Amino acid sequence: MTDVKGFFYPRTASGRSSLIPSPPWYYSGDLLTVEYRTDPARVAELLPAPLELAPEDPGAVAFIWADWQSCSSSREELLDPVRSQYKEAFVVVRCSFGGQTYSRCVFIWVDKDFAIGRGMHQGYPKKLGSMWQTRPHPFAQGAPQIAAGGTFGATLAAGDRRLAEAVLTLREESETNGFVNSHKMAHHRVFPGIAAGAPDAYAELIESGSSEFEAGPAWSGDADLRLFESPTEELDRLRVDEIIGGYYRQVGVVWNGGRSLATLSGDTRSGATVSERG
Amino acid sequence: MTDVKGFFYPRTASGRSSLIPSPPWYYSGDLLTVEYRTDPARVAELLPAPLELAPEDPGAVAFIWADWQSCSSSREELLDPVRSQYKEAFVVVRCSFGGQTYSRCVFIWVDKDFAIGRGMHQGYPKKLGSMWQTRPHPFAQGAPQIAAGGTFGATLAAGDRRLAEAVLTLREESETNGFVNSHKMAHHRVFPGIAAGAPDAYAELIESGSSEFEAGPAWSGDADLRLFESPTEELDRLRVDEIIGGYYRQVGVVWNGGRSLATLSGDTRSGATVSERG
Amino acid sequence: MTDVKGFFYPRTASGRSSLIPSPPWYYSGDLLTVEYRTDPARVAELLPAPLELAPEDPGAVAFIWADWQSCSSSREELLDPVRSQYKEAFVVVRCSFGGQTYSRCVFIWVDKDFAIGRGMHQGYPKKLGSMWQTRPHPFAQGAPQIAAGGTFGATLAAGDRRLAEAVLTLREESETNGFVNSHKMAHHRVFPGIAAGAPDAYAELIESGSSEFEAGPAWSGDADLRLFESPTEELDRLRVDEIIGGYYRQVGVVWNGGRSLATLSGDTRSGATVSERG
Amino acid sequence: MTDVKGFFYPRTASGRSSLIPSPPWYYSGDLLTVEYRTDPARVAELLPAPLELAPEDPGAVAFIWADWQSCSSSREELLDPVRSQYKEAFVVVRCSFGGQTYSRCVFIWVDKDFAIGRGMHQGYPKKLGSMWQTRPHPFAQGAPQIAAGGTFGATLAAGDRRLAEAVLTLREESETNGFVNSHKMAHHRVFPGIAAGAPDAYAELIESGSSEFEAGPAWSGDADLRLFESPTEELDRLRVDEIIGGYYRQVGVVWNGGRSLATLSGDTRSGATVSERG
C-alpha cells in the first residue's frame, strides 16, 4: 500500500505517468467562431435537469474551432510539442441554473488524449475528431492575414465522416468575439453505475472558467456553416436557422479549476435532483 | 429541461450521440501475452490503499497486446468497422482487497475514443497509443500461423516514442494463457475535485470481469520483452527481471457490467479509506 | 562520389534507408470485392492512349478492399508490424493493349508510405486514405465468419470525407473471386517534365502480376456499394448501374517484378505514342 | 481512348483527381533550422555519381523542420485546410555538379500524401513521419515569441520511433538563415526497372528552387540536436560533430518548376553517367 501521486490516472509513486498534469493549465491559440440560431427546443433537448433554457435568445449556438498550444506550469510540454499542440471543434449553448446564465459545451471533438483527459475533469463531452482551420501567417503566399478580407476555412470530421464545415471572411474589428461562449461553463461530470442497468453512480454539476484571459482584437465577418449527418452524431439536429455572426480572435488563457455547483442524486437521464449544493 | 438518454456523454434526447453504447459489449480478438517478474516493491507503488500486494508471486506482471473487433447488442458497429476495430496494449498486476486476489490494469494504451470511453467506465487508465501485433493468416507468404514455430512481434508507442517491444515464438499448446490477468479486475474510478488543489471529489473501487468467455487453445512459447524510457511514462520501472512465459490465444468475450466494491473517502492519493461497501 | 545502394529512394551506402526493399514482396491478406457495371464511356475517360476499352463487358468495375500483412524476403518486417500491415481500397477496370486484355487500377488509397512507394514502382496511383473492413474471427461475439450468412462492411475515406461504403453478405462458395481484376495489370509510370508547363519527361507502360498466388475458397454473396462526392475525387463518376456480385477471399501472394510494355513519347495527357516496345 | 488531364496521377478526363495540382505551388510557413558539421565521408556516401562533395565545408548539414500551409493558384485548398497544411522535417547537404554548388535533400519526412506527390515530382525522397515544432503565438501563456529568449522544440518520429529532437533558443536577429540550404537543389528522379533485378529504367538529375521568396527577419540562437537509431533509417550516421548554428524564420515561397540538368544512363546505384545534358 502506497501513497500514489498524480493529478489523474494512472497514479503512481512519482505521479509522472498522469495523463494530465495538475492545473493550472496554460493555453495560446486561435479561435474561429460561428454563432447562429436554431430551434430552442433542440437546445432544450441537451439540457438535463436541473438545467433550464437561458432566458434570452435561448436558441443561440456557438460553433467554435480552436487551434491550441498548451502546457503545465513546468512548460516542459512546449519543447515536446506532440504533448502541447491540439485542435478542437465544439458547440456551445447557454443555459440557466440557480438564476444564473451559463455557457455549456454540448458536443466537442479533440485530437489528443491529454485534451480528452482535461475534458473528463472539466466536464467537456470529448470525442476524438479531425479538425482543421486555416492559419493566418505574415506571408500571404499560402495564408490569409487577420485583417479585412482574410478568409478562413474550418472543418470537422469524426468516424471518417465530415461533420461540419465553415468559411469566415473577416470584415472589421469587433467589440465582441460573440456572446454564447462568454459565460462560465456549467458542465456535468458523471459515472454511470458499474452494475448492468444501474443508475448513475455519481453526478456533479460544476462551474468553471478561465482564471486569466488575454486576447487580441476580435474580428467579425461573413460566415457560412454547414452541418452533416452521421449515424453517431446529432450535430445536424442543431440546424442553422440564422447566422448571427462569425468571429476570429487570438487568445491566451489560464485554467485553474472551478467550483462544484451541486451533487446530483437520482439518474441524470431522468430528472436528477440537487442533493447537495457545491 | 428534458430527460436525456445515452449511456455516456454526450447525453441527448435520443441517446444516439453517446460515445459508447449501453453494455453488454461484445469482443472478438487475439491476445499476445508476456508474463514476467519484477521487483514487488515496484508493483506496490501502483496500488493505492485500500489495495495490497497479492499474497503469492506479488511481482508477477502480464504485458498484453490485444487486436479487437467489438460491438454493441445492435451489432451495427460491425458494418462500419472504424467504430468496431481497435488495438490495445496493457499491463496487469495482481493485488488483494478484502481477502481476495484481483487483477488490476495499471497502464493501458488504446487507439480509439470509444475504447477510452469504455475505460473511463470500467476504471482502465487509458491513454492513446500506437499498437501493432503480427497477425496470423491461413497463407504464409506474409504471416505466421498459430502453430509451433509461429513467430509474432508486438510494439507499443505513445507520444511519438516507442515504449515496448515483444517477440513471441509459439512452441506448444498450453493449459493456460497465463495467470496474472485471470482474476476479476479491481479498478478505481476517480474524479479529482474541480476546485484548485482539492482532494478527489469521487473515488470508487469497482470489480468487473467478462460475463461470457470463449477461447481457442492457448499456445505458449519463447518470449522476449523490452521496455523503453519516456518522460511521461513509467513502464520501464516495471523492469523485466525474469520472463515467466509468452502466450497467444484467440478469444470471444462479453462484458456486461460489474460490481461496486467500495466508495472511498479522503483522497486516493494519500490513503483513502473505505466509506461504504459496494 | 559513391556507389549507393537501395531499391528505392533514399539511396545510401548501405541501402538500409530505402522506403521499400527489393522485390520479391510477400503478402497475406483478405480481399472484399464488389463488381458492378457502369457506363463504359466513364471507363474510357480513364484510359489514356495507347490503351483502349476491353472488348467484352467494357463497363465492368471491381471495387476492392484489402487488409494486408506484407514483408520482404528477410521477413523482418513481420516482427515490427507497423512496417508490414496496411490496408487499401482500389478500383479496377479492364482495358486492351496490343490485342490483349489487361486489368488496370484507376484509383487507389492506402494507409502506409511503403505501400505508396511500391505503388510508384508498380504504377498504382496511390493516395493516402482511411480504409476499414470487417474482419472474420473464429469467435462470433464481435465478428462474422467466412461462411454463409457472414456479413462484412467496408468503408473508404480520404481528406476527412467518406468516399465509399460496401456491405457484403456471403451466400455460397464461388468458382471465382470476380473477373475484372483477374488479368495482368497494365499501368503507366510517369514523371511530368520538371520545367513549368513541360510535357511528361518519362512515360512507360508496364505489365505486372503476381509471381505466386495461393487462395482459400472464394465466397460470393449479396453486395451493396455506395459512392460519395468529393471535390478532389471522381469515384462517383463510376456510377453503380448494376451490381454484378460480391466476393470474399483470403489469399497469399508474391510479387516479383513485371515487364515493360512500351516507352511512350509525346505527352500522356494528349495522345502519347509508343516509341519503343518493352 | 481519351485525352486525360491532370498534372499527376490519377489522370482523368477532368484532371480533378490528380494527387497534386499543376504548379505554381504557394507556401507560407515557419522554418526551424539546425546546422552542424559531420564527417564529410558520411555526406559523400549519399552523393551518387555524377555528384561530388561541395568544395567548401563539405561536412555541413542542415536539419530543418517546416510547418507549412500551401495551395495551388486556385487557393481553394486554403478553405479545406486538411488539403493545405502539412509538416515536414528534412536533412540537406551540399554537393557539386558541373562546377556548381547545389543543396540536396538526402532524407525527408512529411505527413500528407500531396506532399509526397510533390516530392516525387521534385526529387525529394519523402517518407511519412510525425513532426512537431513549437509554434510562436502573440500570447505567451502557452507559446514562445519570435524574439530573444524564445525557446522552440522540434521532434521527428517515423515507424513509431523517435528519430530526432532539437531545441532552439533565439538570441538575436541574424543576417542569414544558414547557408546549407541556400543553393538550388540538385535531386534525382528515378524509376527502378520494372523487371526483377533490372537496372534503373529512368534516372534524371534535376535542379529547382523557389521562383518567389519573401521572408521575415532570420533569428539565430543556441541549438541542440539529437539523432536516434532506427533499423530503417540512417539519420544517426550523420553524427552531430559540431553545431554551427540554429535559426528560425517565417517565409513565403512560390515553386514553379525547375530545369533538367541531365538524363543519366547506366544504374544510378553503380556509377551512372550523364547521357544527355538537360
PDB file of N, CA, C and O in Angstrom, chain B residues 86-109:
ATOM      1  N   TYR B  86     -10.250  -1.951 -32.785  1.00  0.00           N
ATOM      2  CA  TYR B  86      -9.255  -1.148 -32.081  1.00  0.00           C
ATOM      3  C   TYR B  86      -8.173  -2.070 -31.556  1.00  0.00           C
ATOM      4  O   TYR B  86      -8.341  -3.280 -31.487  1.00  0.00           O
ATOM      5  N   LYS B  87      -7.051  -1.485 -31.238  1.00  0.00           N
ATOM      6  CA  LYS B  87      -5.937  -2.241 -30.691  1.00  0.00           C
ATOM      7  C   LYS B  87      -5.596  -1.685 -29.321  1.00  0.00           C
ATOM      8  O   LYS B  87      -5.846  -0.516 -29.051  1.00  0.00           O
ATOM      9  N   GLU B  88      -5.005  -2.518 -28.489  1.00  0.00           N
ATOM     10  CA  GLU B  88      -4.581  -2.010 -27.185  1.00  0.00           C
ATOM     11  C   GLU B  88      -3.355  -2.768 -26.699  1.00  0.00           C
ATOM     12  O   GLU B  88      -3.068  -3.891 -27.125  1.00  0.00           O
ATOM     13  N   ALA B  89      -2.619  -2.163 -25.792  1.00  0.00           N
ATOM     14  CA  ALA B  89      -1.522  -2.812 -25.073  1.00  0.00           C
ATOM     15  C   ALA B  89      -1.696  -2.404 -23.623  1.00  0.00           C
ATOM     16  O   ALA B  89      -1.966  -1.234 -23.347  1.00  0.00           O
ATOM     17  N   PHE B  90      -1.569  -3.383 -22.717  1.00  0.00           N
ATOM     18  CA  PHE B  90      -1.811  -3.031 -21.325  1.00  0.00           C
ATOM     19  C   PHE B  90      -1.010  -3.911 -20.385  1.00  0.00           C
ATOM     20  O   PHE B  90      -0.558  -4.992 -20.743  1.00  0.00           O
ATOM     21  N   VAL B  91      -0.836  -3.395 -19.175  1.00  0.00           N
ATOM     22  CA  VAL B  91      -0.010  -4.041 -18.166  1.00  0.00           C
ATOM     23  C   VAL B  91      -0.901  -4.381 -16.980  1.00  0.00           C
ATOM     24  O   VAL B  91      -1.588  -3.507 -16.444  1.00  0.00           O
ATOM     25  N   VAL B  92      -0.868  -5.658 -16.591  1.00  0.00           N
ATOM     26  CA  VAL B  92      -1.718  -6.125 -15.496  1.00  0.00           C
ATOM     27  C   VAL B  92      -0.848  -6.662 -14.371  1.00  0.00           C
ATOM     28  O   VAL B  92       0.130  -7.372 -14.629  1.00  0.00           O
ATOM     29  N   VAL B  93      -1.203  -6.282 -13.151  1.00  0.00           N
ATOM     30  CA  VAL B  93      -0.572  -6.885 -11.973  1.00  0.00           C
ATOM     31  C   VAL B  93      -1.696  -7.485 -11.121  1.00  0.00           C
ATOM     32  O   VAL B  93      -2.866  -7.409 -11.486  1.00  0.00           O
ATOM     33  N   ARG B  94      -1.326  -8.085 -10.004  1.00  0.00           N
ATOM     34  CA  ARG B  94      -2.357  -8.592  -9.113  1.00  0.00           C
ATOM     35  C   ARG B  94      -2.325  -7.817  -7.798  1.00  0.00           C
ATOM     36  O   ARG B  94      -1.305  -7.221  -7.426  1.00  0.00           O
ATOM     37  N   CYS B  95      -3.426  -7.839  -7.108  1.00  0.00           N
ATOM     38  CA  CYS B  95      -3.489  -7.150  -5.827  1.00  0.00           C
ATOM     39  C   CYS B  95      -4.511  -7.862  -4.949  1.00  0.00           C
ATOM     40  O   CYS B  95      -5.196  -8.795  -5.388  1.00  0.00           O
ATOM     41  N   SER B  96      -4.614  -7.424  -3.721  1.00  0.00           N
ATOM     42  CA  SER B  96      -5.501  -8.062  -2.761  1.00  0.00           C
ATOM     43  C   SER B  96      -6.416  -7.006  -2.144  1.00  0.00           C
ATOM     44  O   SER B  96      -5.981  -5.893  -1.833  1.00  0.00           O
ATOM     45  N   PHE B  97      -7.684  -7.358  -2.043  1.00  0.00           N
ATOM     46  CA  PHE B  97      -8.639  -6.476  -1.376  1.00  0.00           C
ATOM     47  C   PHE B  97      -9.694  -7.347  -0.704  1.00  0.00           C
ATOM     48  O   PHE B  97     -10.251  -8.259  -1.331  1.00  0.00           O
ATOM     49  N   GLY B  98      -9.939  -7.081   0.571  1.00  0.00           N
ATOM     50  CA  GLY B  98     -10.961  -7.832   1.300  1.00  0.00           C
ATOM     51  C   GLY B  98     -10.708  -9.326   1.298  1.00  0.00           C
ATOM     52  O   GLY B  98     -11.644 -10.118   1.226  1.00  0.00           O
ATOM     53  N   GLY B  99      -9.418  -9.684   1.311  1.00  0.00           N
ATOM     54  CA  GLY B  99      -9.094 -11.102   1.377  1.00  0.00           C
ATOM     55  C   GLY B  99      -9.155 -11.825   0.050  1.00  0.00           C
ATOM     56  O   GLY B  99      -8.977 -13.042  -0.018  1.00  0.00           O
ATOM     57  N   GLN B 100      -9.370 -11.092  -1.016  1.00  0.00           N
ATOM     58  CA  GLN B 100      -9.482 -11.728  -2.326  1.00  0.00           C
ATOM     59  C   GLN B 100      -8.398 -11.189  -3.263  1.00  0.00           C
ATOM     60  O   GLN B 100      -7.973 -10.032  -3.150  1.00  0.00           O
ATOM     61  N   THR B 101      -7.948 -12.036  -4.168  1.00  0.00           N
ATOM     62  CA  THR B 101      -6.947 -11.608  -5.149  1.00  0.00           C
ATOM     63  C   THR B 101      -7.643 -11.102  -6.407  1.00  0.00           C
ATOM     64  O   THR B 101      -8.539 -11.769  -6.936  1.00  0.00           O
ATOM     65  N   TYR B 102      -7.215  -9.932  -6.849  1.00  0.00           N
ATOM     66  CA  TYR B 102      -7.744  -9.326  -8.079  1.00  0.00           C
ATOM     67  C   TYR B 102      -6.617  -9.100  -9.081  1.00  0.00           C
ATOM     68  O   TYR B 102      -5.456  -8.945  -8.698  1.00  0.00           O
ATOM     69  N   SER B 103      -6.982  -9.047 -10.347  1.00  0.00           N
ATOM     70  CA  SER B 103      -6.089  -8.490 -11.363  1.00  0.00           C
ATOM     71  C   SER B 103      -6.344  -6.986 -11.408  1.00  0.00           C
ATOM     72  O   SER B 103      -7.416  -6.518 -11.016  1.00  0.00           O
ATOM     73  N   ARG B 104      -5.353  -6.243 -11.880  1.00  0.00           N
ATOM     74  CA  ARG B 104      -5.521  -4.788 -11.960  1.00  0.00           C
ATOM     75  C   ARG B 104      -4.671  -4.265 -13.109  1.00  0.00           C
ATOM     76  O   ARG B 104      -3.473  -4.534 -13.174  1.00  0.00           O
ATOM     77  N   CYS B 105      -5.329  -3.536 -13.977  1.00  0.00           N
ATOM     78  CA  CYS B 105      -4.606  -2.921 -15.098  1.00  0.00           C
ATOM     79  C   CYS B 105      -4.005  -1.620 -14.604  1.00  0.00           C
ATOM     80  O   CYS B 105      -4.730  -0.713 -14.169  1.00  0.00           O
ATOM     81  N   VAL B 106      -2.687  -1.513 -14.682  1.00  0.00           N
ATOM     82  CA  VAL B 106      -2.011  -0.320 -14.160  1.00  0.00           C
ATOM     83  C   VAL B 106      -1.620   0.676 -15.248  1.00  0.00           C
ATOM     84  O   VAL B 106      -1.479   1.875 -14.987  1.00  0.00           O
ATOM     85  N   PHE B 107      -1.410   0.175 -16.463  1.00  0.00           N
ATOM     86  CA  PHE B 107      -1.125   1.059 -17.611  1.00  0.00           C
ATOM     87  C   PHE B 107      -1.816   0.487 -18.833  1.00  0.00           C
ATOM     88  O   PHE B 107      -1.805  -0.730 -19.035  1.00  0.00           O
ATOM     89  N   ILE B 108      -2.369   1.346 -19.664  1.00  0.00           N
ATOM     90  CA  ILE B 108      -3.023   0.843 -20.869  1.00  0.00           C
ATOM     91  C   ILE B 108      -3.091   1.934 -21.926  1.00  0.00           C
ATOM     92  O   ILE B 108      -3.329   3.101 -21.616  1.00  0.00           O
ATOM     93  N   TRP B 109      -2.884   1.519 -23.163  1.00  0.00           N
ATOM     94  CA  TRP B 109      -2.971   2.406 -24.335  1.00  0.00           C
ATOM     95  C   TRP B 109      -3.929   1.776 -25.349  1.00  0.00           C
ATOM     96  O   TRP B 109      -3.894   0.566 -25.565  1.00  0.00           O
TER      97      TRP B 109
END
